[in-house]
CSV table of C-alpha atoms in Angstrom, one decimal:
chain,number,residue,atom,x,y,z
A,139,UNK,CA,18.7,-8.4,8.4
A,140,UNK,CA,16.0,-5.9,7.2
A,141,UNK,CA,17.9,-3.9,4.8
A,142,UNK,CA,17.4,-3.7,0.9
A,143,UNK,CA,20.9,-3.1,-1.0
A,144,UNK,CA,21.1,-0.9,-4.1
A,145,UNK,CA,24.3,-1.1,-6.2
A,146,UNK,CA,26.2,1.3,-7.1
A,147,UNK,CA,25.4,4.2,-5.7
A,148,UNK,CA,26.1,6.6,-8.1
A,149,UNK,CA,25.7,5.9,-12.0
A,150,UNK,CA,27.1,8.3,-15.3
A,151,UNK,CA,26.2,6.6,-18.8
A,152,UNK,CA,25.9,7.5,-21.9
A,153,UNK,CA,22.9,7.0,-24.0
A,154,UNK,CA,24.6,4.1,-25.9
A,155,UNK,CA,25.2,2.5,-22.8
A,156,UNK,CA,24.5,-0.2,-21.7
A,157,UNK,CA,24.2,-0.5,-17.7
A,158,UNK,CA,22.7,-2.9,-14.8
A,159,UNK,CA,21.4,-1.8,-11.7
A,160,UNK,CA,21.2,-4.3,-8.9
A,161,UNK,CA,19.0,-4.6,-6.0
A,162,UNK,CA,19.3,-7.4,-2.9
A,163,UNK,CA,17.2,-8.2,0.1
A,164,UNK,CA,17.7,-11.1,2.5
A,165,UNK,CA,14.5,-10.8,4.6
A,166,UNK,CA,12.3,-13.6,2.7
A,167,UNK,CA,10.3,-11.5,0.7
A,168,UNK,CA,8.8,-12.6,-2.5
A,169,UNK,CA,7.8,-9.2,-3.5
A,170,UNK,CA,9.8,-7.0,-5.3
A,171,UNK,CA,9.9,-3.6,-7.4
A,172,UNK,CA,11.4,-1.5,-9.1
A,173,UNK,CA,10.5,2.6,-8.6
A,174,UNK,CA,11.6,5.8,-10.6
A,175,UNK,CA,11.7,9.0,-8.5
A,176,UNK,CA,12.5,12.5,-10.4
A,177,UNK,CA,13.3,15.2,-8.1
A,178,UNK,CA,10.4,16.9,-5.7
A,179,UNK,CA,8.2,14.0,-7.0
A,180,UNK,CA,6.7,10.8,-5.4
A,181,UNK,CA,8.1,7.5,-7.0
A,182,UNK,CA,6.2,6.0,-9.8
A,183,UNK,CA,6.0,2.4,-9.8
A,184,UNK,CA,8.0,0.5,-12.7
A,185,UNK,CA,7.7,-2.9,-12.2
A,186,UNK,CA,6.6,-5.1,-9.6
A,187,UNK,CA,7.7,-9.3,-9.0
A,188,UNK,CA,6.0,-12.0,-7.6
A,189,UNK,CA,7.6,-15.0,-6.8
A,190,UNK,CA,10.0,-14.1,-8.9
A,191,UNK,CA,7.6,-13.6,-12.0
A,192,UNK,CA,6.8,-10.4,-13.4
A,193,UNK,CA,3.5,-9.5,-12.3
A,194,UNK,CA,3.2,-5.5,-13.1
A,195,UNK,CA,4.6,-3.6,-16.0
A,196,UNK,CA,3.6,-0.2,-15.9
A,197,UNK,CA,3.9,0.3,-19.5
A,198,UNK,CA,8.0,1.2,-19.2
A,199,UNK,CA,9.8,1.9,-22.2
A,200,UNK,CA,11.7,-1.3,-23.5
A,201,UNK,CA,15.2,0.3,-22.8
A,202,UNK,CA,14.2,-1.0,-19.0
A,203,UNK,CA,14.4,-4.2,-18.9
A,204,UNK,CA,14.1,-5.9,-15.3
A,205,UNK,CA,15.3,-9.4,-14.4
A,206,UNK,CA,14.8,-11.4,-10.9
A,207,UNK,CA,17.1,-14.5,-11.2
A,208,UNK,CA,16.4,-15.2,-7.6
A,209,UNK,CA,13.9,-14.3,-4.7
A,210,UNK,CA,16.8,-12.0,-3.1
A,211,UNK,CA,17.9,-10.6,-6.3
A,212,UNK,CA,16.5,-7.9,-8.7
A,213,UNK,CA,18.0,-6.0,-11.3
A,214,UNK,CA,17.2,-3.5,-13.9
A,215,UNK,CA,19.5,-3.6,-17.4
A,216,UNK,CA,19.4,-0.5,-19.2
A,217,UNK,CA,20.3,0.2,-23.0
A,218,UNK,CA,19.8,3.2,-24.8
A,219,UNK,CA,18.7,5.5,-21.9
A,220,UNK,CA,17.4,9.1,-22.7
A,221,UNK,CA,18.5,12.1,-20.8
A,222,UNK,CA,15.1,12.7,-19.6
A,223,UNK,CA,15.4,9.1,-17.5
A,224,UNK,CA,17.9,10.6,-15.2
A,225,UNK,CA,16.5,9.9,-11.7
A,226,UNK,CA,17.0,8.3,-8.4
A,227,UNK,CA,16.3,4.1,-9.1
A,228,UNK,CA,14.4,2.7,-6.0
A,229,UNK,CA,14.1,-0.7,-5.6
A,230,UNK,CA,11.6,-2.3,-2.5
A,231,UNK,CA,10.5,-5.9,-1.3
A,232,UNK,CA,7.5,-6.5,0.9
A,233,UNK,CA,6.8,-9.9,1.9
A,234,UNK,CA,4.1,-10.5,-0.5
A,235,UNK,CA,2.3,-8.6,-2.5
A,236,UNK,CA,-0.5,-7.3,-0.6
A,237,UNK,CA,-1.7,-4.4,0.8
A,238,UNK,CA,-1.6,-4.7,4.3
A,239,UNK,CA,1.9,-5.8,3.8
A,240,UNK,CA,4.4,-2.5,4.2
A,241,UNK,CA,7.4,-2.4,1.9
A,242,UNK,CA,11.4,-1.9,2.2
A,243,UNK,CA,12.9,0.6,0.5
A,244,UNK,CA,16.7,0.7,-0.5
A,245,UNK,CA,19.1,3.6,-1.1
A,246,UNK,CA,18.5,3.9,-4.2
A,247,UNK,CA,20.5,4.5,-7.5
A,248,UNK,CA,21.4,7.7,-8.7
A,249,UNK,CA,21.0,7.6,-12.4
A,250,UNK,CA,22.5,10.4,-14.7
A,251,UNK,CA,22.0,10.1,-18.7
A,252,UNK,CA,24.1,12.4,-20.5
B,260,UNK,CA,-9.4,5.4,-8.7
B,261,UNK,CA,-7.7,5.5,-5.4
B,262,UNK,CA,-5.9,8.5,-4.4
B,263,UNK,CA,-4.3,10.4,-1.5
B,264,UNK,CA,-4.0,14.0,-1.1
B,265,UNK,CA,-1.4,15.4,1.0
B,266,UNK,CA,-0.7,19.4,2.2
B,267,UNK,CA,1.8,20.4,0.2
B,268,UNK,CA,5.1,22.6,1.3
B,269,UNK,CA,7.3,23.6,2.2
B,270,UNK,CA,6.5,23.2,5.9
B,271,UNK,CA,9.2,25.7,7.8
B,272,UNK,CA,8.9,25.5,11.6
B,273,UNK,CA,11.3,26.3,14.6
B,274,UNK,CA,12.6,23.0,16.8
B,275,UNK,CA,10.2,21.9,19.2
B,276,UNK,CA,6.9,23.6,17.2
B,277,UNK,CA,3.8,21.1,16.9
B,278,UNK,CA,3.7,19.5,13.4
B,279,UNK,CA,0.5,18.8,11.7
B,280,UNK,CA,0.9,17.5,8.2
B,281,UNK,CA,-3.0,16.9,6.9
B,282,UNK,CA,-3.1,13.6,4.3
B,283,UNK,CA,-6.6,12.7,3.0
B,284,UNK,CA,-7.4,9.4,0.9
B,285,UNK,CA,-9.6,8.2,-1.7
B,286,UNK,CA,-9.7,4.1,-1.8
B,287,UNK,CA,-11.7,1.5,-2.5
B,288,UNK,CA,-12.8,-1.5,0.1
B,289,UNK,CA,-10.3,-1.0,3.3
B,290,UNK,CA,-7.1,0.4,2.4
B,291,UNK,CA,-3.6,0.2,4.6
B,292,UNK,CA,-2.2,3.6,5.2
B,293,UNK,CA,1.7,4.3,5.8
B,294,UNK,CA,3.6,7.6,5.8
B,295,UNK,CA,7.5,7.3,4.6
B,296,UNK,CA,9.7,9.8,5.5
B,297,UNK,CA,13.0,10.3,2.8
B,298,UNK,CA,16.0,12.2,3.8
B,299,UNK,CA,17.9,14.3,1.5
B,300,UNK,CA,20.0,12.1,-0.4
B,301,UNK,CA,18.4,9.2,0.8
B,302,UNK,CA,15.5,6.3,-0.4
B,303,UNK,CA,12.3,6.1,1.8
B,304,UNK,CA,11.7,4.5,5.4
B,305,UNK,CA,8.7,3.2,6.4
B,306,UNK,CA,7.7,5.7,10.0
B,307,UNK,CA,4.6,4.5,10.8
B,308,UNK,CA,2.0,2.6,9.5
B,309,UNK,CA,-2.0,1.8,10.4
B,310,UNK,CA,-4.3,-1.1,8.7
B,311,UNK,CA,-7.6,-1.0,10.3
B,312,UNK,CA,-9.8,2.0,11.4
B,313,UNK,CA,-9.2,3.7,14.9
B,314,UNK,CA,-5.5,2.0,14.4
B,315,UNK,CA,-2.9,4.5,15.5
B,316,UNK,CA,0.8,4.5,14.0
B,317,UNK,CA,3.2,5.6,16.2
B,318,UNK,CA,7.4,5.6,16.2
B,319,UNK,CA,10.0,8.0,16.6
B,320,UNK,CA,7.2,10.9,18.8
B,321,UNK,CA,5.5,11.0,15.5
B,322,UNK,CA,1.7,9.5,15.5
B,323,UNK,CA,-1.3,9.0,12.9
B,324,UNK,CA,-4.6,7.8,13.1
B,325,UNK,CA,-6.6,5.8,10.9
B,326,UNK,CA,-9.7,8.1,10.6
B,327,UNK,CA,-12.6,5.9,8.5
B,328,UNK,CA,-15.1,8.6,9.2
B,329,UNK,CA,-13.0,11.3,7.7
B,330,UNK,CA,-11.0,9.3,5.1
B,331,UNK,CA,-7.8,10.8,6.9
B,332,UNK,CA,-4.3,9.9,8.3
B,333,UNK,CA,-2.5,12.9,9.4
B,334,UNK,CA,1.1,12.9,10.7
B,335,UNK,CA,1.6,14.6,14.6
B,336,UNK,CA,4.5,15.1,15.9
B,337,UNK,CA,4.3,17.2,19.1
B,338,UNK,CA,8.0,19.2,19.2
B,339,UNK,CA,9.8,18.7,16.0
B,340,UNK,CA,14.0,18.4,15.9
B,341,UNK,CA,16.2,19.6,13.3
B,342,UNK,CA,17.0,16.0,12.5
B,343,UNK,CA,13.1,15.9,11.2
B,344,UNK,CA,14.1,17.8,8.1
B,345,UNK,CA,12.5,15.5,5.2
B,346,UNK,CA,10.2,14.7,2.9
B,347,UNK,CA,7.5,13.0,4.5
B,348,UNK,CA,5.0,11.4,1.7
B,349,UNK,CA,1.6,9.5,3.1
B,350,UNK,CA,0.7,6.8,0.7
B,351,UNK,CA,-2.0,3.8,1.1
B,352,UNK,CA,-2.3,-0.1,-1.0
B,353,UNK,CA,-5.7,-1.3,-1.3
B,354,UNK,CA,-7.3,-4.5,-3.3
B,355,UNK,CA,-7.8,-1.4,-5.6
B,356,UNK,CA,-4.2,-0.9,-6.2
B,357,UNK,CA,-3.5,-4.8,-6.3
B,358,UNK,CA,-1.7,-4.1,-3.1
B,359,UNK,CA,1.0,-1.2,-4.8
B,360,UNK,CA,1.8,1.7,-2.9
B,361,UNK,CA,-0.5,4.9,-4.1
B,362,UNK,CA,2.0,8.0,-2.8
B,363,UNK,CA,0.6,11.8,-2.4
B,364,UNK,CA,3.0,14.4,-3.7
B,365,UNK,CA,5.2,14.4,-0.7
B,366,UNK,CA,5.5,17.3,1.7
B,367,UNK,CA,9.1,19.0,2.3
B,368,UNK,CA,9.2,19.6,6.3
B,369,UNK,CA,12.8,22.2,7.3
B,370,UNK,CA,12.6,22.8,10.5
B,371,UNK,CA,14.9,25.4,11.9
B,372,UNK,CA,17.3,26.1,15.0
């Protein structure tokens, strides 16, 4: 299995909300991150996991807030959201984190704050 | 810091052209260089990928060199399909970047009937 998972597809919230996004690999990797792409752009790297620790933060707003409760699980929990967060969620695992190591990308999650 | 630098689009070429798309990099010590490709609606795949100089990337008739000398990686693909239509972005990770992907801006390839 060399797929990453991103659930749900598609997300509409509010900017009380409060949503999860989900993100699942069962290739062994201990790497894992979170990425923010707005349209025409590159992504921008959010937050990155080690061995299920946090090991980058890429100084992200507080109404992110990731969680890795296993090595094949990753989630992002968001509260509060502005519309200017509206973006496609990627989430990728490598099998550590090291350069010569290429990484995984999911599907990603479609994320409209109105 | 480390960098890449990409030719920006859009690229608009007729199926079976030759496809050049020029990616420079800035990086310290010896950095791994990849190029993603992301279809429209889609998240990124991995297309080829190099880690040492003079390594050559190769998959899908799409092929990149690791060029030390010239600090370069550019994407070939010698006749292009209409299923190529993408974003194509080169990026590299380097002890620099504590192994995170560095992306250039991505370059929009549409390539026409």
């Amino acid at each position: 299995d060399t797929e990453v998972t991103q659930t749900p597809k598609h997300l509409v919230m509010g900017m009380t909300n409060k949503k999860s996004l989900k993100c699942e690999q069962h290739m062994g990797h201990r790497a894992m991150y979170w990425y923010k792409q707005k349209a025409k752009k590159p992504p921008e790297l959010m937050f990155v996991y080690s061995y299920e620790k946090l090991s980058i933060n890429e100084s992200v707003p507080s109404r992110f807030s990731p969680e890795c409760p296993n090595s094949s699980l990753l989630n992002l929990h968001l509260h509060a959201l502005q519309p200017e967060d509206s973006a496609l969620y990627l989430c990728a695992s490598s099998q550590v984190q090291a350069g010569y190591n290429e990484q995984f990308f999911g599907p990603g999650t479609r994320l409209t704050v109105l | 810091g480390d960098s890449v630098t990409q030719m920006e689009g859009p690229v608009t070429l007729s199926e079976e052209a030759c496809l050049t798309i020029n990616c420079t990099y800035t990086a310290t010590g010896y950095p791994s260089l990849f190029w993603y490709v992301q279809y429209p609606g889609e998240g990124l795949q991995l297309l080829l990928k190099a880690t040492k100089a003079d390594d050559k990337g190769s998959n899908k008739g799409f092929e990149a060199t690791y060029r030390k000398e010239t600090t370069s990686f550019h994407l070939e693909k010698g006749s292009v399909q209409v299923s190529d239509s993408a974003v194509y972005f080169c990026a590299l990770t380097s002890g620099g970047s504590q192994g995170n992907l560095i992306f250039g801006k991505g370059t929009k390839l549409s390539v026409k009937p």
